[in-house]
Tab-separated table of C-alpha atoms and ligand atoms in Angstrom:
chain	number	residue	atom	x	y	z
A	416	MET	CA	232.351	-2.871	116.980
A	417	TYR	CA	229.874	-5.522	115.997
A	418	ASN	CA	227.725	-7.813	118.020
A	419	MET	CA	225.974	-10.781	116.485
A	420	ARG	CA	222.663	-11.489	118.118
A	421	ALA	CA	221.783	-15.041	118.992
A	422	SER	CA	218.499	-16.064	117.423
A	423	THR	CA	215.820	-16.226	120.073
A	424	ALA	CA	212.859	-17.053	117.838
A	425	GLU	CA	211.729	-20.638	117.720
A	426	ALA	CA	213.070	-22.434	114.642
A	427	PRO	CA	210.264	-23.936	112.541
A	428	VAL	CA	210.837	-27.184	110.655
A	429	LEU	CA	211.937	-26.573	107.080
A	430	ASP	CA	209.641	-28.799	105.038
A	431	ARG	CA	211.470	-30.348	102.119
A	432	MET	CA	210.103	-31.234	98.721
A	433	ASP	CA	210.236	-34.951	99.480
A	434	SER	CA	207.736	-34.536	102.345
A	435	LEU	CA	205.072	-33.319	99.918
A	436	LYS	CA	202.492	-35.694	98.489
A	437	PRO	CA	201.143	-34.040	95.326
A	438	ASN	CA	197.921	-36.096	95.423
A	439	GLU	CA	197.002	-34.426	98.707
A	440	LEU	CA	196.987	-30.978	97.124
A	441	ILE	CA	193.460	-31.336	95.797
A	442	LYS	CA	190.981	-31.879	98.545
A	443	ASP	CA	187.412	-31.310	99.461
A	444	ASP	CA	187.790	-27.932	101.113
A	445	PRO	CA	185.861	-24.774	100.240
A	446	MET	CA	189.146	-22.875	99.855
A	447	ASN	CA	190.744	-25.433	97.533
A	448	ASN	CA	191.184	-24.158	93.990
A	449	ILE	CA	193.995	-26.367	92.713
A	450	SER	CA	193.508	-28.186	89.422
A	451	PRO	CA	195.043	-31.490	88.284
A	452	ALA	CA	197.034	-29.602	85.613
A	453	ILE	CA	198.805	-27.733	88.421
A	454	VAL	CA	199.393	-30.815	90.553
A	455	GLU	CA	201.160	-32.396	87.580
A	456	ARG	CA	203.758	-29.617	87.753
A	457	VAL	CA	204.531	-30.019	91.439
A	458	GLY	CA	207.734	-31.953	91.908
A	459	ARG	CA	209.071	-31.449	88.387
A	460	SER	CA	211.677	-29.081	89.916
A	461	LEU	CA	212.980	-27.801	86.593
A	462	HIS	CA	215.463	-25.606	88.462
A	463	THR	CA	217.380	-28.695	89.595
A	464	MET	CA	217.373	-30.565	86.259
A	465	PRO	CA	220.850	-30.925	84.773
A	466	ASN	CA	221.378	-29.134	81.457
A	467	HIS	CA	218.129	-27.197	81.765
A	468	PRO	CA	218.205	-23.441	81.012
A	469	LEU	CA	216.652	-22.626	84.397
A	470	SER	CA	219.242	-24.604	86.337
A	471	ILE	CA	222.055	-23.188	84.198
A	472	ILE	CA	221.087	-19.642	85.216
A	473	LYS	CA	220.508	-20.638	88.828
A	474	GLN	CA	224.008	-22.106	89.003
A	475	LYS	CA	225.580	-19.014	87.466
A	476	ILE	CA	223.970	-16.787	90.098
A	477	GLU	CA	224.927	-19.138	92.928
A	478	THR	CA	228.536	-19.247	91.745
A	479	TYR	CA	228.625	-15.460	91.560
A	480	PHE	CA	227.427	-15.048	95.165
A	481	THR	CA	229.774	-17.731	96.460
A	482	GLU	CA	232.739	-16.006	94.827
A	483	ARG	CA	231.683	-12.578	96.024
A	484	SER	CA	231.510	-13.810	99.630
A	485	LYS	CA	234.955	-15.358	99.321
A	486	LYS	CA	236.406	-12.106	98.003
A	487	GLN	CA	234.796	-10.159	100.829
A	488	ASN	CA	235.612	-12.771	103.462
A	489	GLY	CA	231.890	-12.572	104.183
A	490	ALA	CA	229.468	-15.218	105.335
A	491	GLU	CA	228.876	-17.931	102.785
A	492	PHE	CA	225.480	-17.999	101.050
A	493	MET	CA	223.614	-21.172	101.969
A	494	ILE	CA	221.810	-22.692	99.032
A	495	PHE	CA	218.274	-24.065	99.255
A	496	ASP	CA	216.496	-25.547	96.281
A	497	ASP	CA	214.357	-28.315	97.694
A	498	LEU	CA	211.968	-26.565	100.067
A	499	SER	CA	208.376	-27.692	99.696
A	500	PRO	CA	206.147	-25.337	97.664
A	501	LYS	CA	203.338	-26.080	100.124
A	502	VAL	CA	203.590	-23.253	102.661
A	503	LYS	CA	201.512	-21.703	105.395
A	504	ILE	CA	199.353	-18.823	104.201
A	505	THR	CA	200.895	-16.761	107.003
A	506	ALA	CA	204.411	-17.445	105.655
A	507	ASN	CA	203.473	-16.300	102.162
A	508	PHE	CA	201.693	-13.118	103.312
A	509	ASP	CA	201.488	-12.156	107.003
A	510	ASP	CA	205.138	-12.809	107.907
A	511	LEU	CA	206.018	-10.450	105.058
A	512	LEU	CA	203.680	-7.707	106.301
A	513	ILE	CA	201.380	-8.106	103.297
A	514	PRO	CA	198.062	-6.545	104.390
A	515	PRO	CA	194.934	-8.700	104.830
A	516	ASP	CA	193.139	-7.050	101.906
A	517	HIS	CA	196.041	-7.241	99.413
A	518	VAL	CA	194.933	-8.336	95.901
A	519	SER	CA	197.512	-11.107	95.743
A	520	ARG	CA	195.534	-12.956	98.424
A	521	SER	CA	192.412	-13.304	96.285
A	522	ALA	CA	191.314	-16.746	95.136
A	523	SER	CA	191.652	-15.618	91.524
A	524	ASP	CA	195.391	-14.998	92.063
A	525	THR	CA	196.486	-17.655	94.537
A	526	TYR	CA	196.273	-21.450	94.734
A	527	TYR	CA	194.877	-22.351	98.134
A	528	ILE	CA	195.001	-25.861	99.569
A	529	ASP	CA	192.837	-25.103	102.626
A	530	ASP	CA	192.391	-22.288	105.137
A	531	GLU	CA	195.953	-22.711	106.435
A	532	THR	CA	198.092	-23.755	103.497
A	533	MET	CA	198.708	-22.787	99.874
A	534	LEU	CA	201.179	-23.242	97.031
A	535	ARG	CA	203.759	-20.495	97.496
A	536	GLY	CA	203.257	-17.450	95.287
A	537	HIS	CA	206.851	-16.317	95.730
A	538	THR	CA	210.056	-17.614	97.319
A	539	SER	CA	209.842	-14.757	99.854
A	540	ALA	CA	207.518	-17.191	101.684
A	541	HIS	CA	210.692	-18.830	103.056
A	542	GLN	CA	212.388	-15.684	104.361
A	543	ALA	CA	211.112	-15.888	107.924
A	544	SER	CA	211.561	-19.629	108.463
A	545	LEU	CA	215.103	-19.637	107.065
A	546	LEU	CA	216.027	-16.667	109.268
A	547	LYS	CA	214.514	-18.352	112.317
A	548	ASN	CA	216.612	-21.389	111.488
A	549	GLY	CA	219.683	-19.228	111.929
A	550	HIS	CA	220.606	-18.593	108.293
A	551	ASP	CA	222.048	-15.136	107.630
A	552	SER	CA	222.904	-15.320	103.971
A	553	PHE	CA	221.014	-17.582	101.637
A	554	LEU	CA	219.765	-18.175	98.135
A	555	CYS	CA	216.509	-20.070	97.929
A	556	THR	CA	215.119	-21.247	94.593
A	557	GLY	CA	211.855	-22.953	93.807
A	558	ASP	CA	208.736	-23.278	91.715
A	559	VAL	CA	206.076	-20.667	92.526
A	560	TYR	CA	202.397	-20.726	91.646
A	561	ARG	CA	200.100	-17.898	90.578
A	562	ARG	CA	196.756	-18.087	88.873
A	563	ASP	CA	197.317	-15.941	85.859
A	564	GLU	CA	196.424	-15.152	82.298
A	565	ILE	CA	197.826	-17.322	79.509
A	566	ASP	CA	200.236	-16.090	76.862
A	567	ALA	CA	203.800	-16.638	75.652
A	568	SER	CA	205.339	-15.209	78.819
A	569	HIS	CA	202.783	-16.155	81.497
A	570	TYR	CA	202.421	-19.594	82.966
A	571	PRO	CA	200.793	-20.434	86.296
A	572	VAL	CA	203.979	-22.080	87.522
A	573	PHE	CA	207.367	-20.407	87.248
A	574	HIS	CA	210.625	-20.312	89.171
A	575	GLN	CA	212.060	-17.698	91.472
A	576	MET	CA	215.269	-17.210	93.359
A	577	GLU	CA	215.291	-15.346	96.653
A	578	GLY	CA	218.456	-13.887	98.114
A	579	VAL	CA	218.825	-12.601	101.666
A	580	ARG	CA	221.777	-11.172	103.530
A	581	VAL	CA	221.592	-10.132	107.171
A	582	PHE	CA	224.416	-8.114	108.645
A	583	PRO	CA	225.729	-7.989	112.185
A	584	GLU	CA	224.190	-5.255	114.300
A	585	LYS	CA	226.325	-2.159	114.288
A	586	ALA	CA	226.950	-0.394	117.558
A	587	PRO	CA	225.275	3.024	117.405
A	588	PRO	CA	227.719	5.914	116.986
A	589	GLU	CA	228.504	7.888	120.169
A	590	GLY	CA	225.611	10.038	121.264
A	591	SER	CA	223.128	8.467	118.835
A	592	GLU	CA	220.358	6.100	119.741
A	593	LYS	CA	219.549	5.025	116.247
A	594	ILE	CA	221.192	2.252	114.363
A	595	GLN	CA	222.897	3.743	111.343
A	596	GLY	CA	223.439	1.299	108.617
A	597	ASN	CA	220.660	1.116	106.110
A	598	LYS	CA	222.621	3.249	103.645
A	599	GLU	CA	225.466	0.752	103.784
A	600	VAL	CA	223.056	-2.137	103.428
A	601	GLU	CA	221.487	-0.505	100.392
A	602	ALA	CA	224.932	0.110	98.896
A	603	ASP	CA	225.948	-3.531	99.393
A	604	LEU	CA	222.648	-4.723	97.907
A	605	LYS	CA	223.090	-2.606	94.799
A	606	ASP	CA	226.735	-3.552	94.388
A	607	ALA	CA	225.937	-7.255	94.776
A	608	LEU	CA	223.097	-7.194	92.249
A	609	GLU	CA	224.892	-5.062	89.674
A	610	GLY	CA	227.772	-7.527	89.834
A	611	MET	CA	225.359	-10.444	89.527
A	612	VAL	CA	223.780	-9.007	86.397
A	613	ASP	CA	227.194	-8.431	84.808
A	614	ALA	CA	228.180	-11.995	85.696
A	615	VAL	CA	225.087	-13.409	84.018
A	616	PHE	CA	224.534	-11.040	81.062
A	617	GLY	CA	228.027	-9.668	80.523
A	618	PRO	CA	228.613	-5.974	81.176
A	619	VAL	CA	225.294	-4.202	80.546
A	620	GLU	CA	223.766	-0.774	81.097
A	621	LYS	CA	221.595	-0.746	84.223
A	622	ARG	CA	219.162	1.521	85.979
A	623	TRP	CA	217.543	1.456	89.422
A	624	VAL	CA	213.842	2.201	89.608
A	625	ASP	CA	212.042	2.965	92.862
A	626	ALA	CA	209.487	0.299	93.685
A	627	TYR	CA	207.164	-0.774	96.458
A	628	PHE	CA	207.024	-4.092	98.310
A	629	PRO	CA	205.413	-4.392	101.744
A	630	PHE	CA	208.437	-6.331	103.018
A	631	THR	CA	211.245	-3.955	102.033
A	632	GLU	CA	211.872	-0.247	102.518
A	633	PRO	CA	213.315	1.303	100.460
A	634	SER	CA	212.456	-0.988	97.545
A	635	PHE	CA	213.883	-1.046	94.031
A	636	GLU	CA	213.686	-2.777	90.709
A	637	LEU	CA	216.788	-3.309	88.636
A	638	GLU	CA	216.474	-2.913	84.894
A	639	ILE	CA	219.055	-3.646	82.250
A	640	TYR	CA	219.352	-2.537	78.651
A	641	TYR	CA	219.462	-5.733	76.655
A	642	ASN	CA	218.559	-6.454	73.019
A	643	ASP	CA	217.574	-2.793	72.525
A	644	LYS	CA	215.042	-2.837	75.361
A	645	TRP	CA	214.901	-2.063	79.061
A	646	LEU	CA	214.211	-5.306	80.871
A	647	GLU	CA	213.123	-5.566	84.479
A	648	VAL	CA	215.316	-8.168	86.121
A	649	LEU	CA	214.421	-8.282	89.797
A	650	GLY	CA	212.805	-6.680	92.823
A	651	CYS	CA	214.712	-5.982	95.992
A	652	GLY	CA	215.178	-3.730	98.987
A	653	VAL	CA	216.287	-3.220	102.551
A	654	MET	CA	214.306	-5.637	104.708
A	655	GLN	CA	211.642	-4.216	107.005
A	656	GLN	CA	213.089	-4.318	110.495
A	657	ASP	CA	209.899	-5.822	111.862
A	658	ILE	CA	210.443	-8.969	109.789
A	659	LEU	CA	213.950	-9.304	111.185
A	660	ARG	CA	212.811	-8.577	114.746
A	661	ARG	CA	210.128	-11.251	114.565
A	662	ALA	CA	212.764	-13.663	113.279
A	663	GLY	CA	214.854	-12.958	116.365
A	664	ARG	CA	217.362	-10.612	114.714
A	665	GLY	CA	216.627	-7.494	116.725
A	666	GLU	CA	218.092	-4.468	115.022
A	667	GLN	CA	220.400	-6.347	112.640
A	668	PRO	CA	219.899	-4.891	109.160
A	669	GLY	CA	219.452	-6.967	106.009
A	670	TRP	CA	218.615	-6.936	102.340
A	671	ALA	CA	216.512	-9.213	100.146
A	672	PHE	CA	215.925	-9.694	96.448
A	673	GLY	CA	213.713	-11.912	94.302
A	674	LEU	CA	214.034	-12.722	90.633
A	675	GLY	CA	212.161	-14.816	88.082
A	676	LEU	CA	214.360	-17.369	86.337
A	677	GLU	CA	212.139	-17.807	83.250
A	678	ARG	CA	212.217	-14.099	82.475
A	679	LEU	CA	216.014	-14.137	82.475
A	680	ALA	CA	216.281	-17.439	80.624
A	681	MET	CA	213.871	-16.322	77.883
A	682	VAL	CA	216.096	-13.383	76.947
A	683	LEU	CA	219.459	-15.051	77.576
A	684	PHE	CA	218.726	-18.202	75.570
A	685	ASN	CA	216.267	-16.467	73.252
A	686	ILE	CA	213.459	-18.863	74.167
A	687	PRO	CA	210.229	-17.468	72.685
A	688	ASP	CA	207.549	-19.341	74.642
A	689	ILE	CA	207.449	-20.014	78.390
A	690	ARG	CA	205.837	-23.424	77.848
A	691	LEU	CA	209.052	-24.665	76.267
A	692	PHE	CA	210.733	-24.905	79.675
A	693	TRP	CA	208.367	-27.792	80.453
A	694	SER	CA	208.989	-29.581	77.181
A	695	GLN	CA	210.358	-33.080	77.373
A	696	ASP	CA	210.986	-33.092	73.639
A	697	GLU	CA	214.581	-34.091	72.899
A	698	ARG	CA	214.760	-31.207	70.416
A	699	PHE	CA	214.449	-28.878	73.384
A	700	THR	CA	216.121	-30.731	76.249
A	701	GLY	CA	219.035	-31.873	74.076
A	702	GLN	CA	220.051	-28.327	73.169
A	703	PHE	CA	221.552	-27.103	76.428
A	704	LYS	CA	224.620	-27.885	78.493
A	705	ASP	CA	225.449	-27.018	82.093
A	706	GLY	CA	227.576	-23.905	82.406
A	707	GLU	CA	226.766	-22.622	78.912
A	708	ILE	CA	224.336	-20.003	77.695
A	709	THR	CA	223.520	-20.824	74.091
A	710	GLU	CA	221.042	-19.498	71.558
A	711	PHE	CA	217.846	-21.561	71.350
A	712	LYS	CA	217.443	-23.224	67.948
A	713	PRO	CA	213.735	-23.245	67.100
A	714	PHE	CA	212.287	-26.481	65.861
A	715	SER	CA	209.224	-26.719	63.691
A	716	LYS	CA	206.173	-25.161	65.232
A	717	TYR	CA	202.922	-26.897	64.488
A	718	PRO	CA	199.998	-24.928	63.083
A	719	ALA	CA	197.783	-23.092	65.561
A	720	ALA	CA	194.005	-23.443	65.740
A	721	THR	CA	191.912	-20.532	66.951
A	722	ARG	CA	188.463	-21.026	68.523
A	723	ASP	CA	186.154	-18.411	70.017
A	724	VAL	CA	183.724	-18.885	72.824
A	725	SER	CA	181.111	-16.341	73.783
A	726	PHE	CA	178.632	-16.445	76.640
A	727	TRP	CA	176.316	-14.540	78.969
A	728	LEU	CA	177.599	-14.469	82.516
A	729	ASP	CA	175.443	-15.572	85.414
A	730	PRO	CA	175.150	-12.413	87.566
A	731	ALA	CA	174.869	-14.637	90.654
A	732	LYS	CA	178.295	-16.218	90.110
A	733	SER	CA	181.702	-14.619	90.221
A	734	PHE	CA	183.745	-15.114	87.078
A	735	HIS	CA	187.299	-13.980	86.418
A	736	GLN	CA	189.377	-14.393	83.276
A	737	ASN	CA	191.786	-16.529	85.333
A	738	ASP	CA	188.933	-18.950	85.990
A	739	LEU	CA	188.561	-19.497	82.272
A	740	CYS	CA	192.329	-19.908	81.901
A	741	GLU	CA	192.181	-22.601	84.544
A	742	VAL	CA	189.371	-24.440	82.739
A	743	VAL	CA	191.218	-24.238	79.426
A	744	ARG	CA	194.475	-25.376	80.989
A	745	GLY	CA	192.641	-28.283	82.618
A	746	LYS	CA	191.206	-29.459	79.284
A	747	ALA	CA	194.030	-28.541	76.929
A	748	GLY	CA	197.179	-28.690	79.074
A	749	ASP	CA	200.131	-27.148	77.261
A	750	LEU	CA	198.185	-27.188	74.022
A	751	VAL	CA	196.837	-23.767	74.892
A	752	GLU	CA	198.986	-20.902	73.712
A	753	LYS	CA	196.826	-17.899	74.482
A	754	VAL	CA	193.498	-16.864	75.981
A	755	GLU	CA	192.329	-13.381	75.128
A	756	LEU	CA	189.202	-11.403	75.944
A	757	VAL	CA	188.164	-9.958	72.583
A	758	ASP	CA	184.770	-8.516	73.408
A	759	GLU	CA	182.763	-7.590	76.473
A	760	PHE	CA	179.509	-5.715	76.692
A	761	THR	CA	176.481	-5.296	78.916
A	762	HIS	CA	173.067	-5.457	77.318
A	763	PRO	CA	171.278	-2.131	77.997
A	764	LYS	CA	167.867	-3.739	78.552
A	765	THR	CA	168.596	-6.999	80.360
A	766	ASN	CA	171.754	-5.695	82.058
A	767	ARG	CA	173.396	-9.040	81.333
A	768	THR	CA	177.095	-9.121	80.506
A	769	SER	CA	178.510	-11.026	77.588
A	770	ASN	CA	182.153	-12.061	77.156
A	771	MET	CA	183.864	-13.342	74.074
A	772	PHE	CA	187.203	-15.057	74.400
A	773	ARG	CA	189.589	-16.169	71.691
A	774	ILE	CA	191.586	-19.274	72.510
A	775	VAL	CA	194.666	-20.188	70.497
A	776	TYR	CA	195.486	-23.878	70.653
A	777	CYS	CA	198.932	-24.852	69.460
A	778	SER	CA	201.172	-27.731	70.351
A	779	LEU	CA	204.921	-27.438	70.753
A	780	ASP	CA	205.676	-31.045	70.061
A	781	LYS	CA	202.759	-32.763	68.319
A	782	THR	CA	200.373	-32.249	65.426
A	783	PHE	CA	196.713	-31.972	66.344
A	784	THR	CA	193.871	-32.486	63.933
A	785	SER	CA	191.040	-30.008	63.779
A	786	ASP	CA	188.737	-32.693	65.238
A	787	GLU	CA	190.978	-33.171	68.243
A	788	VAL	CA	190.973	-29.441	68.895
A	789	ASN	CA	187.180	-29.397	68.596
A	790	VAL	CA	186.830	-32.111	71.220
A	791	ILE	CA	188.985	-30.102	73.630
A	792	HIS	CA	187.168	-26.864	72.879
A	793	ASP	CA	183.768	-28.534	73.394
A	794	GLY	CA	185.048	-29.776	76.744
A	795	VAL	CA	185.964	-26.212	77.699
A	796	ARG	CA	182.489	-24.989	76.744
A	797	GLU	CA	180.771	-27.720	78.741
A	798	GLU	CA	182.851	-27.027	81.801
A	799	LEU	CA	182.083	-23.297	81.605
A	800	VAL	CA	178.389	-24.112	81.728
A	801	ALA	CA	178.816	-26.654	84.513
A	802	ASN	CA	181.069	-24.522	86.747
A	803	PHE	CA	179.962	-20.964	86.052
A	804	ASN	CA	176.432	-21.437	84.796
A	805	VAL	CA	177.114	-19.298	81.730
A	806	GLU	CA	174.755	-19.252	78.778
A	807	LEU	CA	176.686	-20.044	75.619
A	808	ARG	CA	176.170	-17.796	72.597
A	809	ILE	CA	178.811	-19.184	70.223
B	551	LIG	N1	208.726	-11.467	96.247
B	551	LIG	C1	208.785	-10.378	95.308
B	551	LIG	C2	207.979	-10.781	94.060
B	551	LIG	O1	207.631	-11.931	93.899
B	551	LIG	C3	210.208	-10.043	94.906
B	551	LIG	C4	211.025	-9.489	96.047
B	551	LIG	C5	211.750	-10.332	96.891
B	551	LIG	C6	211.079	-8.121	96.262
B	551	LIG	C7	212.500	-9.812	97.921
B	551	LIG	C8	211.825	-7.585	97.304
B	551	LIG	C9	212.532	-8.427	98.121
B	551	LIG	O2	207.680	-9.957	93.225
C-alpha cells in the first residue's frame, strides 16, 4: 500500500536563466568576489549548445533515464537545463544541511554576489526548490562556479547534472513504527546509475566507494575502470529525510546523484584540456555531432610561455592561491594554462613569507608573441601589488 503525500511546503519561484542580468553580478558589496572573466561565462550554457560534447553526454544520460522510467512504468524524469545559476546562499548550503563552518562556504572557494546570493557551486542547490514545486523525479543540468586552482582539468566554471528520485511513502509493516525502505531506495539508486554508466561508456567494470556528503546518508561514489584507470564518475546517496521533510515530503524516501559533465566528456572524447570546451574555434566546434561520441582530433597547439613571479606576502592581508588564479584569469583569460606554487618559505629573522609561482601561458587558438605575454604578466604583477600589497622579488 502506498500513499503519495501532497506537498505542503510553499513553492518558490524557479528563476530561469533568462531572468538573470550578467552585468548585475558584479556590484559594490563587501561580499562580492566575482570577476569580469567569470561574468563572461554566465549565459554561455555550453550544456545546451547543439553538437557540443557536454550536451551530447547530457542528452545520452537524459535518454537513458527516460527509457528506464518507461520500462519500469515509473514517473517520468522532468528535465531542467535553464535554471539561473544565481541562487540563494541558503539554497546552495543550508537547505542541504551543509554546516555553517564548512570549507566550501569560504570566500576563497565560492563566488558570492552579496550576503544573500551567490553563483551556485553545485546543481544540488536546486534540490529543495524543485521538490517544493512538486517534482518527484528530475534531472537538472547547469553551469556551476567554484574558485579553484588552474590546470588542465580545473576551471572555475564547469557543468553538473543532478538527478533526484522521490518514492511514494511506504506503509510501515505490521507492528513496526519505522518506515522501511532505504535499502530498496539504495538498490534502485545503484541499479539506475550502473545502467547509466553502461549506457554512456559501454559495459565497464564498476566499484562503489563509501563517501560522505552532508545531504545524503548513506553516500557513495561510483568509479569505473576505463582506459586502464579507476575514474570517479559521480557522487550520490539516499537523501537525508530532513531535506525531504522540509520540502513537504514527510517520510517519503528518495535518492540523489550529482555528476560533472566535463570529467566524463574529457575521457569519453579524449579531450586533453578543460579550456577546450569553451573554444569557439571551428577546429574544435566542427568536430562533434549530436548523438555521437567521437575521438577528439588535436589541432596544432601553440608554444607555451612560462613566467615566474615571486613576492613577500603582506602579513596583514589574507592571500590564497585561488586569489592569484583569479588575478591571472582576469588578465590572461583562457591564455593561462597552469598556475603552480613552486616555492614557499618563511624568513627565519623577519618572519615574512615568500611565495614563488610559475605561470604557464598558452593559447589554444592563437599565437602570442613573447612581448604580448610580457604585457599580460606585468599586468598580473601590478595587480598583485595593488590588491594584496605584496612586495615583488622577481
Ligand atoms: N553536489 C555534490 C558535489 O557537487 C554531488 C552530489 C549530489 C552528491 C547529490 C550526492 C548527492 O560534489
